[in-house]
Amino acid sequence: MTNKLKTTNKKTKSIIIVTALFAVIGAGILIFANAATGTATLSLTPNSGSYDISSNFTLGIYANSGTTAASTVDVKLSYDATKLDYVSVDGTGGAFTTCTENSGGAGTVSLVCALLGNSVSGNQKVGNVTFKAKVGTGTTPVSFAAGSHIWSYAASPVDLWNGVTTGGTYTLTTPDTTPPSVTITAPSVSGSTVSGNAVPLQANVTDSAGTITRVEFVVNGVVKDTKTSGTSPYSYTWDSTT
C-alpha cells in the first residue's frame, strides 16, 4: 500500500512539473508571437540638429505602416535626463486623433494614440515631443524603446512595428556671447572736401575670431554706407560734403 502511494505521488509531481514546463514554454511562444516582427517603422523629424543650452526644441513623431492600415500607435521614447529636460508630448497634428496616454520624465516618454473605428496606412504623424537642452556641449540620442507598437486590428491584433529603436541624435551647443570688436579710423577721402565737423569715420566690425564682418562709413553720426565684405579697398558713392 505504501509503495503504491509513493508511486502515485511521484506521478503526480511529474505531471505538475511537465504542466508547469509547458506553461512556461507556452508563455514564451506567446511573448515571441507578440514581439515586434513587422516592417512598419517609427521615426523622429528632424532626426538631427543643433540646439542651444536652455532652449526648447520639438520633434515630430511618425509611424509608417506602408500599405498595411494601422489604427493605434504606442510610442515609448528614451532620452538622457542629464542632458535633456522633458517638456511635453501630445498628438497635435497627428492622424491618430484620440490619445489615451501622454506623459514623460526621468528619461522616458509615452504617447498612445488611436484612430477609433478607422485606420490609415503610409507615413503618418503621431504627435510631437518637446525637450529642453540642459547642457551646451556634446550630442545626445532620443530613441524608441522596445515597448513601442504599431497595431493593426484588421482581423486580430497584429504588431506591425519592425522593432528598430533608432530615433535621432542631437547636438547641444552654447552660443557665442563674445561682443563684437569695433575699430574706428578717419580715412582720407580722395578728391573731396571735408569741412566743419563733418568728419567721415570708418568703423570696422569684427567677430570673436577677429574677422571683419562689415565696414560702416559714418558722417556726423549717420551711417552713409555699409559694406558687408571685409576686403578693402572700398568704394563709397555719397556726397562727402554733407
mmCIF file of C-alpha atoms in Angstrom:
data_model
loop_
_atom_site.group_PDB
_atom_site.id
_atom_site.type_symbol
_atom_site.label_atom_id
_atom_site.label_comp_id
_atom_site.label_asym_id
_atom_site.label_seq_id
_atom_site.Cartn_x
_atom_site.Cartn_y
_atom_site.Cartn_z
ATOM 1 C CA MET A 1 0.000 0.000 0.000
ATOM 2 C CA THR A 2 2.847 2.353 0.916
ATOM 3 C CA ASN A 3 4.707 1.626 -2.324
ATOM 4 C CA LYS A 4 1.616 2.379 -4.411
ATOM 5 C CA LEU A 5 1.148 5.700 -2.595
ATOM 6 C CA LYS A 6 4.768 6.697 -3.231
ATOM 7 C CA THR A 7 4.429 5.775 -6.905
ATOM 8 C CA THR A 8 1.240 7.830 -7.188
ATOM 9 C CA ASN A 9 2.916 10.839 -5.549
ATOM 10 C CA LYS A 10 5.857 10.617 -7.966
ATOM 11 C CA LYS A 11 3.498 10.505 -10.959
ATOM 12 C CA THR A 12 1.548 13.484 -9.610
ATOM 13 C CA LYS A 13 4.749 15.511 -9.150
ATOM 14 C CA SER A 14 5.881 14.586 -12.663
ATOM 15 C CA ILE A 15 2.571 15.748 -14.120
ATOM 16 C CA ILE A 16 2.820 19.045 -12.228
ATOM 17 C CA ILE A 17 6.401 19.628 -13.427
ATOM 18 C CA VAL A 18 5.552 18.807 -17.053
ATOM 19 C CA THR A 19 2.453 21.015 -16.884
ATOM 20 C CA ALA A 20 4.494 23.895 -15.467
ATOM 21 C CA LEU A 21 7.143 23.401 -18.154
ATOM 22 C CA PHE A 22 4.560 23.563 -20.924
ATOM 23 C CA ALA A 23 3.087 26.670 -19.309
ATOM 24 C CA VAL A 24 6.493 28.380 -19.393
ATOM 25 C CA ILE A 25 7.116 27.296 -22.987
ATOM 26 C CA GLY A 26 3.636 28.448 -23.969
ATOM 27 C CA ALA A 27 4.197 31.830 -22.353
ATOM 28 C CA GLY A 28 7.482 32.148 -24.218
ATOM 29 C CA ILE A 29 5.774 31.333 -27.517
ATOM 30 C CA LEU A 30 3.058 33.886 -26.769
ATOM 31 C CA ILE A 31 5.619 36.592 -25.981
ATOM 32 C CA PHE A 32 7.556 35.736 -29.144
ATOM 33 C CA ALA A 33 4.349 35.856 -31.185
ATOM 34 C CA ASN A 34 3.583 39.322 -29.815
ATOM 35 C CA ALA A 35 7.127 40.604 -30.379
ATOM 36 C CA ALA A 36 7.667 43.302 -32.995
ATOM 37 C CA THR A 37 8.384 41.378 -36.186
ATOM 38 C CA GLY A 38 6.634 43.554 -38.789
ATOM 39 C CA THR A 39 8.029 46.025 -41.301
ATOM 40 C CA ALA A 40 6.431 49.264 -40.076
ATOM 41 C CA THR A 41 8.803 51.961 -38.824
ATOM 42 C CA LEU A 42 8.849 54.719 -36.218
ATOM 43 C CA SER A 43 10.861 57.878 -36.773
ATOM 44 C CA LEU A 44 11.582 61.351 -35.416
ATOM 45 C CA THR A 45 11.631 64.509 -37.547
ATOM 46 C CA PRO A 46 14.133 66.039 -37.569
ATOM 47 C CA ASN A 47 16.458 63.202 -36.624
ATOM 48 C CA SER A 48 19.396 65.579 -36.082
ATOM 49 C CA GLY A 49 20.058 69.237 -35.355
ATOM 50 C CA SER A 50 21.881 71.703 -33.103
ATOM 51 C CA TYR A 51 20.178 73.306 -30.124
ATOM 52 C CA ASP A 52 21.457 75.890 -27.652
ATOM 53 C CA ILE A 53 21.538 75.273 -23.929
ATOM 54 C CA SER A 54 18.282 76.293 -22.158
ATOM 55 C CA SER A 55 16.360 76.297 -25.463
ATOM 56 C CA ASN A 56 13.332 74.116 -26.276
ATOM 57 C CA PHE A 57 13.123 72.001 -29.412
ATOM 58 C CA THR A 58 10.211 69.967 -30.751
ATOM 59 C CA LEU A 59 10.414 66.671 -32.637
ATOM 60 C CA GLY A 60 7.662 65.189 -34.764
ATOM 61 C CA ILE A 61 6.843 61.507 -34.149
ATOM 62 C CA TYR A 62 5.902 59.462 -37.235
ATOM 63 C CA ALA A 63 4.685 55.906 -37.858
ATOM 64 C CA ASN A 64 4.998 54.374 -41.333
ATOM 65 C CA SER A 65 2.969 51.183 -41.778
ATOM 66 C CA GLY A 66 3.480 51.011 -45.539
ATOM 67 C CA THR A 67 0.464 49.572 -47.352
ATOM 68 C CA THR A 68 -0.944 47.956 -44.202
ATOM 69 C CA ALA A 69 -3.515 50.023 -42.334
ATOM 70 C CA ALA A 70 -2.828 50.810 -38.682
ATOM 71 C CA SER A 71 -5.252 52.114 -36.103
ATOM 72 C CA THR A 72 -3.228 52.501 -32.899
ATOM 73 C CA VAL A 73 0.335 53.631 -32.203
ATOM 74 C CA ASP A 74 2.003 53.144 -28.835
ATOM 75 C CA VAL A 75 5.231 55.168 -28.702
ATOM 76 C CA LYS A 76 7.829 54.767 -25.982
ATOM 77 C CA LEU A 77 10.883 57.046 -26.111
ATOM 78 C CA SER A 78 14.046 57.085 -24.041
ATOM 79 C CA TYR A 79 16.383 60.050 -23.551
ATOM 80 C CA ASP A 80 19.289 61.098 -21.346
ATOM 81 C CA ALA A 81 17.766 63.042 -18.442
ATOM 82 C CA THR A 82 21.174 64.500 -17.558
ATOM 83 C CA LYS A 83 21.257 66.324 -20.900
ATOM 84 C CA LEU A 84 17.587 66.931 -21.708
ATOM 85 C CA ASP A 85 14.531 68.011 -19.733
ATOM 86 C CA TYR A 86 11.159 66.616 -20.796
ATOM 87 C CA VAL A 87 8.707 69.447 -21.579
ATOM 88 C CA SER A 88 5.631 67.879 -23.220
ATOM 89 C CA VAL A 89 4.238 65.248 -25.590
ATOM 90 C CA ASP A 90 0.916 65.327 -27.426
ATOM 91 C CA GLY A 91 -0.928 64.163 -30.520
ATOM 92 C CA THR A 92 -1.298 67.621 -32.066
ATOM 93 C CA GLY A 93 -1.473 67.389 -35.841
ATOM 94 C CA GLY A 94 -1.438 63.588 -35.770
ATOM 95 C CA ALA A 95 -3.573 61.209 -37.819
ATOM 96 C CA PHE A 96 -4.485 59.190 -34.717
ATOM 97 C CA THR A 97 -6.879 61.641 -33.138
ATOM 98 C CA THR A 98 -7.656 60.005 -29.775
ATOM 99 C CA CYS A 99 -4.713 59.940 -27.360
ATOM 100 C CA THR A 100 -5.172 57.964 -24.166
ATOM 101 C CA GLU A 101 -1.707 58.491 -22.723
ATOM 102 C CA ASN A 102 0.816 61.324 -22.908
ATOM 103 C CA SER A 103 3.425 61.502 -20.207
ATOM 104 C CA GLY A 104 7.154 61.827 -19.698
ATOM 105 C CA GLY A 105 10.036 62.468 -17.361
ATOM 106 C CA ALA A 106 13.044 60.739 -15.774
ATOM 107 C CA GLY A 107 14.338 59.524 -19.139
ATOM 108 C CA THR A 108 11.143 58.108 -20.667
ATOM 109 C CA VAL A 109 8.230 59.400 -22.757
ATOM 110 C CA SER A 110 4.941 57.632 -23.541
ATOM 111 C CA LEU A 111 2.351 58.539 -26.177
ATOM 112 C CA VAL A 112 -0.568 56.258 -27.113
ATOM 113 C CA CYS A 113 -2.901 57.465 -29.862
ATOM 114 C CA ALA A 114 -5.625 55.693 -31.861
ATOM 115 C CA LEU A 115 -7.979 56.334 -34.758
ATOM 116 C CA LEU A 116 -11.205 54.970 -33.344
ATOM 117 C CA GLY A 117 -13.301 52.963 -35.798
ATOM 118 C CA ASN A 118 -10.881 53.557 -38.636
ATOM 119 C CA SER A 119 -7.290 53.052 -39.759
ATOM 120 C CA VAL A 120 -4.671 54.662 -42.011
ATOM 121 C CA SER A 121 -1.648 53.480 -43.966
ATOM 122 C CA GLY A 122 1.572 55.081 -45.106
ATOM 123 C CA ASN A 123 3.746 57.540 -43.196
ATOM 124 C CA GLN A 124 1.520 59.265 -40.649
ATOM 125 C CA LYS A 125 2.256 61.783 -37.929
ATOM 126 C CA VAL A 126 1.514 60.560 -34.416
ATOM 127 C CA GLY A 127 2.336 63.730 -32.469
ATOM 128 C CA ASN A 128 5.096 65.911 -31.056
ATOM 129 C CA VAL A 129 7.568 65.707 -28.198
ATOM 130 C CA THR A 130 9.365 68.752 -26.805
ATOM 131 C CA PHE A 131 12.616 68.779 -24.848
ATOM 132 C CA LYS A 132 14.791 71.480 -23.279
ATOM 133 C CA ALA A 133 18.572 71.348 -23.589
ATOM 134 C CA LYS A 134 20.164 71.175 -20.121
ATOM 135 C CA VAL A 135 23.790 71.317 -21.259
ATOM 136 C CA GLY A 136 25.622 73.177 -24.000
ATOM 137 C CA THR A 137 28.085 70.622 -25.277
ATOM 138 C CA GLY A 138 28.174 67.158 -26.835
ATOM 139 C CA THR A 139 25.479 65.062 -28.502
ATOM 140 C CA THR A 140 22.557 63.105 -27.115
ATOM 141 C CA PRO A 141 20.230 60.472 -28.612
ATOM 142 C CA VAL A 142 16.455 60.179 -28.373
ATOM 143 C CA SER A 143 15.489 56.547 -29.088
ATOM 144 C CA PHE A 144 12.369 54.431 -29.431
ATOM 145 C CA ALA A 145 12.076 51.941 -26.585
ATOM 146 C CA ALA A 146 11.261 48.256 -27.008
ATOM 147 C CA GLY A 147 7.742 48.739 -25.603
ATOM 148 C CA SER A 148 6.592 50.604 -28.717
ATOM 149 C CA HIS A 149 3.914 49.178 -31.058
ATOM 150 C CA ILE A 150 2.068 49.947 -34.277
ATOM 151 C CA TRP A 151 -1.160 47.973 -34.071
ATOM 152 C CA SER A 152 -3.387 46.708 -36.868
ATOM 153 C CA TYR A 153 -6.800 45.299 -35.943
ATOM 154 C CA ALA A 154 -7.985 44.107 -39.369
ATOM 155 C CA ALA A 155 -8.719 40.587 -38.096
ATOM 156 C CA SER A 156 -6.850 40.203 -34.827
ATOM 157 C CA PRO A 157 -4.302 42.461 -33.103
ATOM 158 C CA VAL A 158 -1.035 42.431 -35.044
ATOM 159 C CA ASP A 159 2.039 44.461 -34.147
ATOM 160 C CA LEU A 160 3.400 45.939 -37.373
ATOM 161 C CA TRP A 161 6.469 47.631 -35.874
ATOM 162 C CA ASN A 162 9.845 46.317 -37.007
ATOM 163 C CA GLY A 163 11.385 46.783 -33.555
ATOM 164 C CA VAL A 164 14.157 49.149 -34.672
ATOM 165 C CA THR A 165 14.865 51.536 -31.782
ATOM 166 C CA THR A 166 16.843 54.170 -33.714
ATOM 167 C CA GLY A 167 15.459 57.670 -33.279
ATOM 168 C CA GLY A 168 17.649 60.760 -33.618
ATOM 169 C CA THR A 169 20.896 62.262 -32.347
ATOM 170 C CA TYR A 170 21.097 65.933 -31.424
ATOM 171 C CA THR A 171 23.987 68.341 -30.866
ATOM 172 C CA LEU A 172 23.856 70.615 -27.822
ATOM 173 C CA THR A 173 25.652 73.944 -28.114
ATOM 174 C CA THR A 174 26.485 77.093 -26.164
ATOM 175 C CA PRO A 175 26.004 80.340 -28.115
ATOM 176 C CA ASP A 176 28.980 82.670 -28.543
ATOM 177 C CA THR A 177 28.289 85.690 -26.335
ATOM 178 C CA THR A 178 31.611 87.436 -27.042
ATOM 179 C CA PRO A 179 30.786 91.046 -28.001
ATOM 180 C CA PRO A 180 31.982 92.206 -31.435
ATOM 181 C CA SER A 181 35.114 94.313 -31.668
ATOM 182 C CA VAL A 182 34.797 97.736 -33.332
ATOM 183 C CA THR A 183 37.752 99.819 -34.511
ATOM 184 C CA ILE A 184 37.207 103.367 -35.775
ATOM 185 C CA THR A 185 39.564 105.292 -38.030
ATOM 186 C CA ALA A 186 39.315 108.520 -40.032
ATOM 187 C CA PRO A 187 40.379 107.582 -43.564
ATOM 188 C CA SER A 188 41.361 110.105 -46.166
ATOM 189 C CA VAL A 189 38.718 110.935 -48.735
ATOM 190 C CA SER A 190 40.286 111.219 -52.165
ATOM 191 C CA GLY A 191 39.000 114.037 -54.373
ATOM 192 C CA SER A 192 36.607 115.519 -51.838
ATOM 193 C CA THR A 193 36.456 118.361 -49.363
ATOM 194 C CA VAL A 194 35.673 117.789 -45.713
ATOM 195 C CA SER A 195 34.699 120.927 -43.756
ATOM 196 C CA GLY A 196 33.438 121.740 -40.267
ATOM 197 C CA ASN A 197 32.747 118.735 -38.103
ATOM 198 C CA ALA A 198 31.538 116.559 -40.949
ATOM 199 C CA VAL A 199 34.406 114.130 -40.479
ATOM 200 C CA PRO A 200 33.875 110.727 -42.103
ATOM 201 C CA LEU A 201 34.663 107.747 -39.877
ATOM 202 C CA GLN A 202 35.208 104.170 -40.946
ATOM 203 C CA ALA A 203 34.021 101.535 -38.429
ATOM 204 C CA ASN A 204 35.343 98.011 -38.881
ATOM 205 C CA VAL A 205 33.114 95.478 -37.033
ATOM 206 C CA THR A 206 34.807 92.156 -36.343
ATOM 207 C CA ASP A 207 33.556 88.907 -34.842
ATOM 208 C CA SER A 208 35.083 86.999 -31.926
ATOM 209 C CA ALA A 209 37.640 85.423 -34.275
ATOM 210 C CA GLY A 210 38.900 88.840 -35.347
ATOM 211 C CA THR A 211 37.398 88.636 -38.844
ATOM 212 C CA ILE A 212 35.894 91.847 -40.211
ATOM 213 C CA THR A 213 32.212 91.143 -40.807
ATOM 214 C CA ARG A 214 31.168 94.585 -42.081
ATOM 215 C CA VAL A 215 32.520 98.080 -42.667
ATOM 216 C CA GLU A 216 30.408 101.187 -41.988
ATOM 217 C CA PHE A 217 31.165 104.717 -43.134
ATOM 218 C CA VAL A 218 29.707 107.322 -40.788
ATOM 219 C CA VAL A 219 29.352 111.096 -41.303
ATOM 220 C CA ASN A 220 28.087 113.270 -38.429
ATOM 221 C CA GLY A 221 26.859 110.150 -36.638
ATOM 222 C CA VAL A 222 24.855 108.962 -39.664
ATOM 223 C CA VAL A 223 25.746 105.722 -41.427
ATOM 224 C CA LYS A 224 26.167 106.672 -45.055
ATOM 225 C CA ASP A 225 27.134 103.272 -46.422
ATOM 226 C CA THR A 226 27.760 99.719 -45.215
ATOM 227 C CA LYS A 227 29.946 97.094 -46.811
ATOM 228 C CA THR A 228 29.360 93.504 -45.736
ATOM 229 C CA SER A 229 32.672 92.404 -47.160
ATOM 230 C CA GLY A 230 35.774 92.738 -45.018
ATOM 231 C CA THR A 231 38.010 93.108 -48.081
ATOM 232 C CA SER A 232 39.440 96.511 -48.975
ATOM 233 C CA PRO A 233 39.631 98.777 -50.916
ATOM 234 C CA TYR A 234 36.078 100.074 -50.512
ATOM 235 C CA SER A 235 34.175 102.375 -52.822
ATOM 236 C CA TYR A 236 31.639 104.855 -51.409
ATOM 237 C CA THR A 237 29.313 106.985 -53.502
ATOM 238 C CA TRP A 238 27.744 109.540 -51.108
ATOM 239 C CA ASP A 239 28.351 113.291 -51.165
ATOM 240 C CA SER A 240 31.184 113.695 -48.650
ATOM 241 C CA THR A 241 30.499 117.422 -48.126
ATOM 242 C CA THR A 242 27.126 116.836 -46.426
#
